[in-house]
Amino acid sequence: MPAPGFVTFNVEIPDIECLNFRSQPADWRRVRVIIMIKKAIMPVGGFGTRFLPATKAQPKEMLPVVDKPVIQYLVEEAVASGINEVIFVTGRGKRAIEDHFDHSFELEYNLVEKGKNKLLREVERISNLADFVYVRQPKPLGDGHAVLCARKLVNGEPAAVLFGDDLVDSEIPCLKQLMGIFEKYGCAVVALQKVPGNEVSQYGVVAAKEIAPRIFEINDVVEKPTPSQAPSDLIIIGKYIIIPEIFNELELINGKKRTGEIHLADAFKNFLVKGGKMIGYQFQGKRFDCGDKLGFLKAEVEFGIKHKEIGGRFKEYLEKKFKK
């Protein structure tokens, strides 16, 4: 059994005597080829208009949940899942993200001079989490276009995609859960969450058949349907594993569209229409929509309570506050 983060594909190779294939020369054997998912694409080029004026001069992905920016939580999730290269798809005004994951000589020197060794180790750890690559999205032309900007850097491999709006608090990182499904089925995988019927119009919703507990074979994706038109109450959140065929569909959409945005949901839909296989996994954990003000505040509270340094005092404060 391969380790999590690997996938097996069935391919055909000719009989080779030195590998001790006991068969006739014309015979073929089916073998398992192990592919490791080692790259994660993180589109961070959006304007963050729902958080204005806070995002007027800083990326929304750099807004802190307690003492870490949202984007760092996602990078740590990726690294804990086995990713070693993070591809940021950036836009104008996103330099702070690059600076955050780069070394800061002045800051590190200052911490050394003041003997703040614990903080120094933490700052150095951030820079060494993974290999970071940056590619610019010239115009905000949709989430699908952002992912397509990273195609050459992915180099024909399966890749993870993580969007900055979705934080998941879970024992096993959400992306690692998806990798386990990818390992088993060897196809595109998306994270699913059940939501109340009145919320489906905000998301991409799947038509799907449950084939095992929490595992769904997806037949269609409907983008932001009305509650009456929604095929289910299962939405796709911003965590995927995509395969080269998805990039092909994005390229086809990009070639046909003269104007307008390119959406991943359209690529998924076209892929499925052509007989592609896609699995949805209803992940285990608690999701926070950090692209929404209320969701962001919920994340602040939940992660604040769990914080090693201030969690106990913060919880005590909240208990006293709401007893009044």
Short mmCIF file of C-alpha atoms in Angstrom, two decimals:
data_model
loop_
_atom_site.label_atom_id
_atom_site.label_comp_id
_atom_site.label_asym_id
_atom_site.label_seq_id
_atom_site.Cartn_x
_atom_site.Cartn_y
_atom_site.Cartn_z
CA MET A 1 0.00 0.00 0.00
CA PRO A 2 1.52 3.36 -1.03
CA ALA A 3 1.92 6.07 1.60
CA PRO A 4 -0.69 8.87 1.69
CA GLY A 5 0.00 11.42 -0.98
CA PHE A 6 0.63 8.82 -3.66
CA VAL A 7 -1.65 7.53 -6.38
CA THR A 8 -1.45 4.39 -8.46
CA PHE A 9 -2.22 4.36 -12.16
CA ASN A 10 -2.64 1.20 -14.25
CA VAL A 11 -0.45 1.27 -17.34
CA GLU A 12 0.69 -1.36 -19.80
CA ILE A 13 4.34 -2.22 -20.37
CA PRO A 14 5.85 -4.96 -22.58
CA ASP A 15 7.22 -8.16 -21.09
CA ILE A 16 10.78 -7.67 -19.83
CA GLU A 17 12.75 -10.82 -18.92
CA CYS A 18 15.18 -9.03 -16.61
CA LEU A 19 12.24 -8.01 -14.42
CA ASN A 20 11.28 -11.67 -14.20
CA PHE A 21 7.94 -11.27 -15.97
CA ARG A 22 7.03 -14.91 -16.60
CA SER A 23 5.11 -14.61 -19.84
CA GLN A 24 5.40 -14.81 -23.59
CA PRO A 25 7.20 -11.93 -25.40
CA ALA A 26 3.93 -10.64 -26.86
CA ASP A 27 2.20 -10.60 -23.52
CA TRP A 28 1.60 -7.39 -21.53
CA ARG A 29 1.29 -6.98 -17.80
CA ARG A 30 -0.62 -4.34 -15.90
CA VAL A 31 1.58 -2.65 -13.30
CA ARG A 32 1.06 0.02 -10.67
CA VAL A 33 2.93 3.29 -11.15
CA ILE A 34 3.20 5.46 -8.05
CA ILE A 35 2.83 9.22 -8.56
CA MET A 36 3.47 11.58 -5.67
CA ILE A 37 1.51 14.79 -5.30
CA LYS A 38 4.20 17.29 -4.40
CA LYS A 39 2.89 20.64 -5.65
CA ALA A 40 0.06 22.84 -4.40
CA ILE A 41 -1.41 25.78 -6.30
CA MET A 42 -2.73 28.65 -4.17
CA PRO A 43 -4.57 31.39 -6.09
CA VAL A 44 -4.20 34.63 -4.12
CA GLY A 45 -4.88 37.29 -6.75
CA GLY A 46 -8.35 38.41 -5.66
CA PHE A 47 -9.14 41.91 -4.42
CA GLY A 48 -10.83 40.87 -1.17
CA THR A 49 -13.61 43.42 -1.63
CA ARG A 50 -15.79 41.87 1.08
CA PHE A 51 -13.20 42.98 3.65
CA LEU A 52 -12.73 46.55 2.52
CA PRO A 53 -11.37 48.86 3.83
CA ALA A 54 -9.08 46.39 5.64
CA THR A 55 -7.89 44.97 2.32
CA LYS A 56 -7.32 48.29 0.59
CA ALA A 57 -3.57 48.14 1.20
CA GLN A 58 -2.98 44.50 2.20
CA PRO A 59 -3.98 41.10 0.78
CA LYS A 60 -7.00 39.49 2.40
CA GLU A 61 -4.91 36.30 2.67
CA MET A 62 -2.63 38.16 5.10
CA LEU A 63 -5.42 38.97 7.55
CA PRO A 64 -4.47 37.23 10.81
CA VAL A 65 -6.41 34.53 12.57
CA VAL A 66 -5.01 35.10 16.08
CA ASP A 67 -1.29 35.48 15.29
CA LYS A 68 -0.88 33.86 11.86
CA PRO A 69 -2.18 35.04 8.49
CA VAL A 70 -4.80 32.87 6.81
CA ILE A 71 -2.41 31.91 4.02
CA GLN A 72 0.10 30.47 6.49
CA TYR A 73 -2.52 28.07 7.83
CA LEU A 74 -3.04 26.81 4.27
CA VAL A 75 0.68 26.42 3.62
CA GLU A 76 1.07 24.50 6.88
CA GLU A 77 -1.87 22.26 5.89
CA ALA A 78 -0.20 21.56 2.55
CA VAL A 79 3.19 20.82 4.12
CA ALA A 80 1.62 18.54 6.75
CA SER A 81 0.02 16.65 3.85
CA GLY A 82 3.34 16.03 2.12
CA ILE A 83 3.55 19.01 -0.26
CA ASN A 84 7.05 20.42 -0.79
CA GLU A 85 6.42 23.09 -3.44
CA VAL A 86 3.80 25.86 -3.17
CA ILE A 87 2.87 27.86 -6.26
CA PHE A 88 1.26 31.21 -5.44
CA VAL A 89 -0.77 32.76 -8.27
CA THR A 90 -0.59 36.44 -7.35
CA GLY A 91 -1.84 39.79 -8.62
CA ARG A 92 -1.28 43.46 -7.95
CA GLY A 93 -0.80 44.42 -4.32
CA LYS A 94 0.17 40.94 -3.14
CA ARG A 95 3.85 41.56 -2.40
CA ALA A 96 3.23 41.08 1.33
CA ILE A 97 2.63 37.36 0.75
CA GLU A 98 6.00 36.97 -0.91
CA ASP A 99 7.69 38.94 1.87
CA HIS A 100 6.00 36.83 4.56
CA PHE A 101 7.47 33.59 3.25
CA ASP A 102 10.87 35.10 2.48
CA HIS A 103 13.77 35.60 4.90
CA SER A 104 13.84 38.97 6.67
CA PHE A 105 17.47 39.69 7.54
CA GLU A 106 16.72 42.87 9.48
CA LEU A 107 14.03 41.23 11.61
CA GLU A 108 16.05 38.09 12.25
CA TYR A 109 19.13 40.14 13.21
CA ASN A 110 17.00 42.22 15.59
CA LEU A 111 15.64 39.08 17.26
CA VAL A 112 19.16 37.68 17.67
CA GLU A 113 20.37 40.93 19.23
CA LYS A 114 17.49 40.91 21.72
CA GLY A 115 17.87 37.24 22.56
CA LYS A 116 14.33 36.39 21.40
CA ASN A 117 15.32 32.93 20.25
CA LYS A 118 11.84 31.41 20.31
CA LEU A 119 10.46 34.07 17.98
CA LEU A 120 13.57 33.77 15.80
CA ARG A 121 12.99 30.04 15.34
CA GLU A 122 9.37 30.65 14.41
CA VAL A 123 10.24 33.34 11.85
CA GLU A 124 12.94 31.13 10.31
CA ARG A 125 10.54 28.17 10.23
CA ILE A 126 8.07 30.10 8.07
CA SER A 127 10.69 30.73 5.40
CA ASN A 128 11.69 27.07 5.36
CA LEU A 129 8.24 25.48 5.22
CA ALA A 130 8.46 24.67 1.51
CA ASP A 131 9.85 25.83 -1.82
CA PHE A 132 7.82 28.87 -2.87
CA VAL A 133 7.20 29.86 -6.47
CA TYR A 134 5.26 32.92 -7.66
CA VAL A 135 3.46 33.46 -10.94
CA ARG A 136 1.46 36.56 -11.83
CA GLN A 137 -2.16 36.50 -12.97
CA PRO A 138 -2.23 39.57 -15.25
CA LYS A 139 -5.98 40.15 -14.86
CA PRO A 140 -8.58 38.82 -12.40
CA LEU A 141 -10.28 36.50 -14.89
CA GLY A 142 -11.69 33.90 -12.51
CA ASP A 143 -10.51 31.01 -10.38
CA GLY A 144 -10.05 28.73 -13.40
CA HIS A 145 -7.81 31.27 -15.11
CA ALA A 146 -5.74 31.61 -11.93
CA VAL A 147 -5.16 27.85 -11.80
CA LEU A 148 -4.36 27.79 -15.52
CA CYS A 149 -1.59 30.36 -14.92
CA ALA A 150 0.26 27.69 -12.93
CA ARG A 151 0.03 24.96 -15.56
CA LYS A 152 3.60 25.17 -16.83
CA LEU A 153 4.95 25.02 -13.29
CA VAL A 154 2.95 21.87 -12.55
CA ASN A 155 4.57 20.17 -15.57
CA GLY A 156 1.87 17.63 -16.35
CA GLU A 157 1.56 16.25 -12.81
CA PRO A 158 -1.50 15.94 -10.57
CA ALA A 159 -1.57 18.89 -8.17
CA ALA A 160 -3.42 20.12 -5.13
CA VAL A 161 -5.36 23.39 -5.26
CA LEU A 162 -6.12 25.35 -2.08
CA PHE A 163 -8.08 28.60 -1.95
CA GLY A 164 -7.55 31.11 0.83
CA ASP A 165 -11.16 31.36 1.94
CA ASP A 166 -11.42 27.89 3.44
CA LEU A 167 -9.78 26.96 6.74
CA VAL A 168 -10.52 23.50 8.09
CA ASP A 169 -9.77 22.57 11.68
CA SER A 170 -9.27 18.80 11.72
CA GLU A 171 -7.19 16.09 13.32
CA ILE A 172 -5.97 14.92 9.90
CA PRO A 173 -5.30 17.83 7.50
CA CYS A 174 -8.13 18.17 5.02
CA LEU A 175 -5.77 17.98 2.05
CA LYS A 176 -4.23 14.78 3.41
CA GLN A 177 -7.72 13.29 3.59
CA LEU A 178 -8.20 14.12 -0.10
CA MET A 179 -4.83 12.56 -0.91
CA GLY A 180 -5.98 9.32 0.66
CA ILE A 181 -9.00 9.31 -1.65
CA PHE A 182 -6.80 10.20 -4.63
CA GLU A 183 -4.51 7.30 -3.76
CA LYS A 184 -7.44 4.90 -3.80
CA TYR A 185 -9.30 6.07 -6.92
CA GLY A 186 -6.59 7.73 -9.04
CA CYS A 187 -8.78 10.55 -10.34
CA ALA A 188 -9.72 14.19 -9.66
CA VAL A 189 -10.92 14.74 -6.07
CA VAL A 190 -12.83 17.63 -4.47
CA ALA A 191 -13.72 18.36 -0.85
CA LEU A 192 -17.45 18.34 -0.09
CA GLN A 193 -19.52 19.80 2.73
CA LYS A 194 -23.22 19.55 3.49
CA VAL A 195 -24.93 22.92 3.96
CA PRO A 196 -28.50 24.06 4.69
CA GLY A 197 -30.67 24.37 1.59
CA ASN A 198 -30.82 28.16 1.79
CA GLU A 199 -27.01 28.38 1.40
CA VAL A 200 -26.51 26.33 -1.77
CA SER A 201 -26.90 29.37 -4.02
CA GLN A 202 -23.50 30.65 -2.83
CA TYR A 203 -21.52 27.62 -4.02
CA GLY A 204 -20.91 24.99 -6.65
CA VAL A 205 -23.22 22.06 -5.87
CA VAL A 206 -22.72 18.46 -6.99
CA ALA A 207 -25.05 15.81 -8.30
CA ALA A 208 -23.48 12.67 -6.91
CA LYS A 209 -23.97 9.07 -5.80
CA GLU A 210 -22.57 7.88 -2.49
CA ILE A 211 -20.38 4.84 -3.21
CA ALA A 212 -18.90 4.46 0.28
CA PRO A 213 -19.28 6.34 3.57
CA ARG A 214 -18.44 10.02 2.89
CA ILE A 215 -17.28 9.17 -0.66
CA PHE A 216 -19.31 10.29 -3.69
CA GLU A 217 -18.98 9.69 -7.40
CA ILE A 218 -19.80 13.04 -9.02
CA ASN A 219 -22.00 13.19 -12.11
CA ASP A 220 -22.46 16.95 -12.50
CA VAL A 221 -21.57 20.31 -10.98
CA VAL A 222 -24.10 23.15 -10.87
CA GLU A 223 -22.69 26.58 -10.10
CA LYS A 224 -24.71 28.64 -7.60
CA PRO A 225 -28.15 27.11 -8.20
CA THR A 226 -31.33 28.32 -6.55
CA PRO A 227 -32.44 26.05 -3.68
CA SER A 228 -35.15 24.54 -5.91
CA GLN A 229 -32.65 23.78 -8.69
CA ALA A 230 -29.87 22.38 -6.50
CA PRO A 231 -29.18 18.69 -7.20
CA SER A 232 -28.11 18.09 -3.58
CA ASP A 233 -27.01 19.83 -0.40
CA LEU A 234 -23.34 18.96 -1.03
CA ILE A 235 -21.15 21.91 -1.96
CA ILE A 236 -17.57 21.98 -3.25
CA ILE A 237 -15.21 23.92 -1.00
CA GLY A 238 -11.86 25.36 -2.08
CA LYS A 239 -9.70 22.24 -1.76
CA TYR A 240 -9.10 19.99 -4.76
CA ILE A 241 -6.72 17.55 -6.35
CA ILE A 242 -6.71 18.11 -10.10
CA ILE A 243 -5.24 16.05 -12.91
CA PRO A 244 -3.84 17.10 -16.31
CA GLU A 245 -7.22 16.60 -18.01
CA ILE A 246 -8.67 19.42 -15.91
CA PHE A 247 -5.97 21.74 -17.19
CA ASN A 248 -6.90 20.64 -20.72
CA GLU A 249 -10.50 21.67 -20.14
CA LEU A 250 -9.40 25.03 -18.77
CA GLU A 251 -7.27 25.57 -21.89
CA LEU A 252 -10.25 24.78 -24.13
CA ILE A 253 -12.47 27.24 -22.26
CA ASN A 254 -9.73 29.86 -22.38
CA GLY A 255 -9.37 29.41 -26.13
CA LYS A 256 -13.08 29.86 -26.78
CA LYS A 257 -13.76 32.79 -24.44
CA ARG A 258 -13.12 36.26 -25.77
CA THR A 259 -14.39 37.97 -22.63
CA GLY A 260 -15.53 37.03 -19.16
CA GLU A 261 -14.14 34.85 -16.41
CA ILE A 262 -12.96 31.24 -16.55
CA HIS A 263 -14.29 29.07 -13.75
CA LEU A 264 -13.07 25.74 -12.44
CA ALA A 265 -16.67 24.61 -12.08
CA ASP A 266 -17.09 24.86 -15.88
CA ALA A 267 -13.95 22.79 -16.43
CA PHE A 268 -15.22 20.18 -13.97
CA LYS A 269 -18.58 20.08 -15.72
CA ASN A 270 -17.05 19.66 -19.19
CA PHE A 271 -14.68 17.01 -17.88
CA LEU A 272 -17.61 15.02 -16.47
CA VAL A 273 -19.66 15.36 -19.68
CA LYS A 274 -16.77 13.73 -21.57
CA GLY A 275 -16.81 10.75 -19.23
CA GLY A 276 -14.14 11.89 -16.79
CA LYS A 277 -14.17 10.46 -13.27
CA MET A 278 -14.33 12.74 -10.26
CA ILE A 279 -14.71 11.78 -6.63
CA GLY A 280 -16.04 14.01 -3.88
CA TYR A 281 -15.09 13.43 -0.27
CA GLN A 282 -17.13 14.78 2.63
CA PHE A 283 -14.13 15.72 4.72
CA GLN A 284 -13.90 15.30 8.47
CA GLY A 285 -13.35 18.54 10.35
CA LYS A 286 -14.83 21.97 10.90
CA ARG A 287 -14.69 24.47 8.05
CA PHE A 288 -14.50 28.23 8.41
CA ASP A 289 -15.33 30.47 5.46
CA CYS A 290 -12.70 33.17 5.91
CA GLY A 291 -13.94 34.97 2.81
CA ASP A 292 -16.99 35.99 4.84
CA LYS A 293 -16.84 38.38 7.79
CA LEU A 294 -18.91 36.18 10.09
CA GLY A 295 -16.98 33.07 9.11
CA PHE A 296 -13.72 34.91 9.74
CA LEU A 297 -14.84 35.95 13.21
CA LYS A 298 -15.87 32.37 13.99
CA ALA A 299 -12.38 31.22 12.99
CA GLU A 300 -10.85 33.85 15.28
CA VAL A 301 -12.86 32.55 18.22
CA GLU A 302 -12.33 28.84 17.59
CA PHE A 303 -8.61 29.10 16.87
CA GLY A 304 -8.24 31.59 19.72
CA ILE A 305 -9.69 29.13 22.23
CA LYS A 306 -7.23 26.46 21.05
CA HIS A 307 -4.20 28.75 21.06
CA LYS A 308 -1.48 27.40 23.36
CA GLU A 309 -0.48 30.78 24.74
CA ILE A 310 -3.80 32.57 25.24
CA GLY A 311 -6.48 29.90 24.75
CA GLY A 312 -7.29 29.37 28.42
CA ARG A 313 -7.52 33.07 29.26
CA PHE A 314 -9.51 33.81 26.11
CA LYS A 315 -12.02 31.07 26.90
CA GLU A 316 -12.34 32.38 30.45
CA TYR A 317 -12.98 35.87 29.07
CA LEU A 318 -15.72 34.61 26.76
CA GLU A 319 -17.40 32.64 29.54
CA LYS A 320 -17.50 35.70 31.77
CA LYS A 321 -18.64 37.90 28.88
CA PHE A 322 -21.66 35.74 28.03
CA LYS A 323 -22.67 35.04 31.61
CA LYS A 324 -23.64 38.69 31.98
#
